[in-house]
Amino acid sequence: MSGAETRMRIGELASHIGSTPRALRHYEQQGLLAPTRERNGYRVYDEVAVVRAANIKALLAAGLTTADVSEYLEEGCLDRPLTDSPRCAEELATAQNRIEHLDDLLARLQETRERLAHHHASLASQVDESDLAG
């Protein structure tokens, strides 16, 4: 793609990155993409927006949130392919924070499961006892 020549409409961009127009509108609503508009109101994406959209899709697929991706945007990490070196330093911190958050959620879920399993076992033993008494 050549910078000055790249202009895609929403459907073209969605197809190009393997996404949907709805997802691209969501990125726009979240402040992650800002397409220009033609006179007829159609969204038009330039080369930077094409790269940015592909990066957003990849980061969300990796498990990051739109809030996480917004931090990448603020640090200027989305305007060239994520596979290019050097990578943005912000990426490491954001990924580490997301992993820590998920680890915390998993630990809380495991604790809840253990409490529920204990409660279930208690109920099961009471049901078995009442069946024997009857």
mmCIF file of C-alpha atoms in Angstrom:
data_model
loop_
_atom_site.group_PDB
_atom_site.id
_atom_site.type_symbol
_atom_site.label_atom_id
_atom_site.label_comp_id
_atom_site.label_asym_id
_atom_site.label_seq_id
_atom_site.Cartn_x
_atom_site.Cartn_y
_atom_site.Cartn_z
ATOM 1 C CA MET A 1 0.000 0.000 0.000
ATOM 2 C CA SER A 2 1.188 3.446 -0.799
ATOM 3 C CA GLY A 3 0.416 6.163 1.763
ATOM 4 C CA ALA A 4 -1.234 8.794 -0.431
ATOM 5 C CA GLU A 5 -3.123 6.215 -2.500
ATOM 6 C CA THR A 6 -4.599 4.074 0.257
ATOM 7 C CA ARG A 7 -8.213 4.931 0.861
ATOM 8 C CA MET A 8 -10.609 2.237 1.948
ATOM 9 C CA ARG A 9 -14.236 2.337 2.862
ATOM 10 C CA ILE A 10 -15.434 0.506 5.927
ATOM 11 C CA GLY A 11 -16.436 -2.718 4.144
ATOM 12 C CA GLU A 12 -13.142 -2.867 2.275
ATOM 13 C CA LEU A 13 -11.139 -2.345 5.443
ATOM 14 C CA ALA A 14 -13.176 -4.914 7.353
ATOM 15 C CA SER A 15 -12.554 -7.468 4.626
ATOM 16 C CA HIS A 16 -8.866 -6.515 4.379
ATOM 17 C CA ILE A 17 -8.188 -7.159 8.087
ATOM 18 C CA GLY A 18 -10.663 -10.034 8.528
ATOM 19 C CA SER A 19 -13.080 -8.081 10.679
ATOM 20 C CA THR A 20 -16.550 -6.592 10.364
ATOM 21 C CA PRO A 21 -17.828 -3.068 9.753
ATOM 22 C CA ARG A 22 -19.551 -3.299 13.132
ATOM 23 C CA ALA A 23 -16.214 -3.930 14.858
ATOM 24 C CA LEU A 24 -14.651 -0.958 13.063
ATOM 25 C CA ARG A 25 -17.528 1.287 14.150
ATOM 26 C CA HIS A 26 -16.975 0.032 17.708
ATOM 27 C CA TYR A 27 -13.278 0.948 17.499
ATOM 28 C CA GLU A 28 -14.335 4.396 16.319
ATOM 29 C CA GLN A 29 -16.874 4.719 19.141
ATOM 30 C CA GLN A 30 -14.119 3.831 21.623
ATOM 31 C CA GLY A 31 -11.887 6.577 20.184
ATOM 32 C CA LEU A 32 -9.399 4.125 18.687
ATOM 33 C CA LEU A 33 -10.041 4.976 15.032
ATOM 34 C CA ALA A 34 -10.964 8.297 13.450
ATOM 35 C CA PRO A 35 -11.793 7.878 9.769
ATOM 36 C CA THR A 36 -12.432 10.849 7.551
ATOM 37 C CA ARG A 37 -15.809 11.203 5.878
ATOM 38 C CA GLU A 38 -16.633 11.640 2.224
ATOM 39 C CA ARG A 39 -19.293 14.144 1.178
ATOM 40 C CA ASN A 40 -21.851 11.370 1.204
ATOM 41 C CA GLY A 41 -20.958 10.527 4.825
ATOM 42 C CA TYR A 42 -19.108 7.293 4.056
ATOM 43 C CA ARG A 43 -16.152 6.536 6.293
ATOM 44 C CA VAL A 44 -12.777 6.534 4.554
ATOM 45 C CA TYR A 45 -9.628 5.046 6.062
ATOM 46 C CA ASP A 46 -6.110 6.056 5.069
ATOM 47 C CA GLU A 47 -3.014 3.858 5.317
ATOM 48 C CA VAL A 48 -2.353 4.713 8.969
ATOM 49 C CA ALA A 49 -5.944 3.848 9.855
ATOM 50 C CA VAL A 50 -5.608 0.525 8.001
ATOM 51 C CA VAL A 51 -2.518 -0.382 10.031
ATOM 52 C CA ARG A 52 -4.130 0.870 13.239
ATOM 53 C CA ALA A 53 -7.296 -1.178 12.649
ATOM 54 C CA ALA A 54 -5.282 -4.358 12.045
ATOM 55 C CA ASN A 55 -3.269 -3.711 15.206
ATOM 56 C CA ILE A 56 -6.405 -3.099 17.267
ATOM 57 C CA LYS A 57 -7.940 -6.335 16.030
ATOM 58 C CA ALA A 58 -4.759 -8.277 16.855
ATOM 59 C CA LEU A 59 -4.476 -6.793 20.347
ATOM 60 C CA LEU A 60 -8.110 -7.501 21.172
ATOM 61 C CA ALA A 61 -7.702 -11.057 19.867
ATOM 62 C CA ALA A 62 -4.689 -11.451 22.178
ATOM 63 C CA GLY A 63 -6.916 -10.704 25.172
ATOM 64 C CA LEU A 64 -6.451 -7.002 25.736
ATOM 65 C CA THR A 65 -9.375 -4.655 26.298
ATOM 66 C CA THR A 66 -10.245 -1.508 24.379
ATOM 67 C CA ALA A 67 -9.040 0.441 27.431
ATOM 68 C CA ASP A 68 -5.675 -1.335 27.163
ATOM 69 C CA VAL A 69 -5.515 -0.595 23.450
ATOM 70 C CA SER A 70 -6.319 3.039 24.167
ATOM 71 C CA GLU A 71 -3.100 3.206 26.200
ATOM 72 C CA TYR A 72 -1.213 1.869 23.184
ATOM 73 C CA LEU A 73 -2.785 4.588 21.076
ATOM 74 C CA GLU A 74 -1.755 7.288 23.544
ATOM 75 C CA GLU A 75 1.839 6.018 23.410
ATOM 76 C CA GLY A 76 1.854 5.998 19.590
ATOM 77 C CA CYS A 77 2.196 2.219 19.380
ATOM 78 C CA LEU A 78 -0.565 1.558 16.846
ATOM 79 C CA ASP A 79 0.528 3.476 13.764
ATOM 80 C CA ARG A 80 2.928 0.881 12.395
ATOM 81 C CA PRO A 81 2.591 -2.901 12.326
ATOM 82 C CA LEU A 82 3.033 -4.446 15.748
ATOM 83 C CA THR A 83 5.475 -6.924 14.284
ATOM 84 C CA ASP A 84 7.905 -4.126 13.372
ATOM 85 C CA SER A 85 10.854 -3.549 15.679
ATOM 86 C CA PRO A 86 11.484 -1.915 17.974
ATOM 87 C CA ARG A 87 8.282 -2.578 19.900
ATOM 88 C CA CYS A 88 6.730 0.035 22.168
ATOM 89 C CA ALA A 89 7.771 -0.264 25.798
ATOM 90 C CA GLU A 90 4.155 0.339 26.827
ATOM 91 C CA GLU A 91 3.185 -3.012 25.312
ATOM 92 C CA LEU A 92 5.084 -5.018 27.910
ATOM 93 C CA ALA A 93 3.616 -3.161 30.872
ATOM 94 C CA THR A 94 0.085 -3.363 29.507
ATOM 95 C CA ALA A 95 0.328 -7.090 28.797
ATOM 96 C CA GLN A 96 1.814 -7.721 32.254
ATOM 97 C CA ASN A 97 -0.983 -5.739 33.926
ATOM 98 C CA ARG A 98 -3.628 -7.686 31.993
ATOM 99 C CA ILE A 99 -2.008 -11.023 32.954
ATOM 100 C CA GLU A 100 -1.922 -9.996 36.628
ATOM 101 C CA HIS A 101 -5.580 -8.956 36.459
ATOM 102 C CA LEU A 102 -6.547 -12.302 34.895
ATOM 103 C CA ASP A 103 -4.496 -14.222 37.463
ATOM 104 C CA ASP A 104 -6.410 -12.406 40.215
ATOM 105 C CA LEU A 105 -9.742 -13.236 38.571
ATOM 106 C CA LEU A 106 -8.754 -16.882 38.189
ATOM 107 C CA ALA A 107 -7.741 -17.092 41.853
ATOM 108 C CA ARG A 108 -11.064 -15.587 42.958
ATOM 109 C CA LEU A 109 -12.975 -17.950 40.691
ATOM 110 C CA GLN A 110 -11.061 -20.933 42.071
ATOM 111 C CA GLU A 111 -11.875 -19.847 45.642
ATOM 112 C CA THR A 112 -15.558 -19.481 44.727
ATOM 113 C CA ARG A 113 -15.536 -22.907 43.084
ATOM 114 C CA GLU A 114 -13.999 -24.488 46.166
ATOM 115 C CA ARG A 115 -16.648 -22.905 48.422
ATOM 116 C CA LEU A 116 -19.404 -24.074 46.108
ATOM 117 C CA ALA A 117 -17.957 -27.594 45.910
ATOM 118 C CA HIS A 118 -17.849 -27.732 49.730
ATOM 119 C CA HIS A 119 -21.455 -26.508 49.902
ATOM 120 C CA HIS A 120 -22.493 -29.081 47.301
ATOM 121 C CA ALA A 121 -20.780 -31.893 49.211
ATOM 122 C CA SER A 122 -22.525 -30.804 52.403
ATOM 123 C CA LEU A 123 -25.905 -30.776 50.652
ATOM 124 C CA ALA A 124 -25.259 -34.153 49.027
ATOM 125 C CA SER A 125 -24.439 -35.781 52.365
ATOM 126 C CA GLN A 126 -27.600 -34.325 53.948
ATOM 127 C CA VAL A 127 -29.752 -35.564 51.087
ATOM 128 C CA ASP A 128 -28.196 -39.030 51.379
ATOM 129 C CA GLU A 129 -28.876 -39.082 55.165
ATOM 130 C CA SER A 130 -32.514 -38.022 54.723
ATOM 131 C CA ASP A 131 -33.006 -40.690 52.045
ATOM 132 C CA LEU A 132 -31.735 -43.326 54.496
ATOM 133 C CA ALA A 133 -34.033 -42.088 57.284
ATOM 134 C CA GLY A 134 -37.146 -42.240 55.066
#
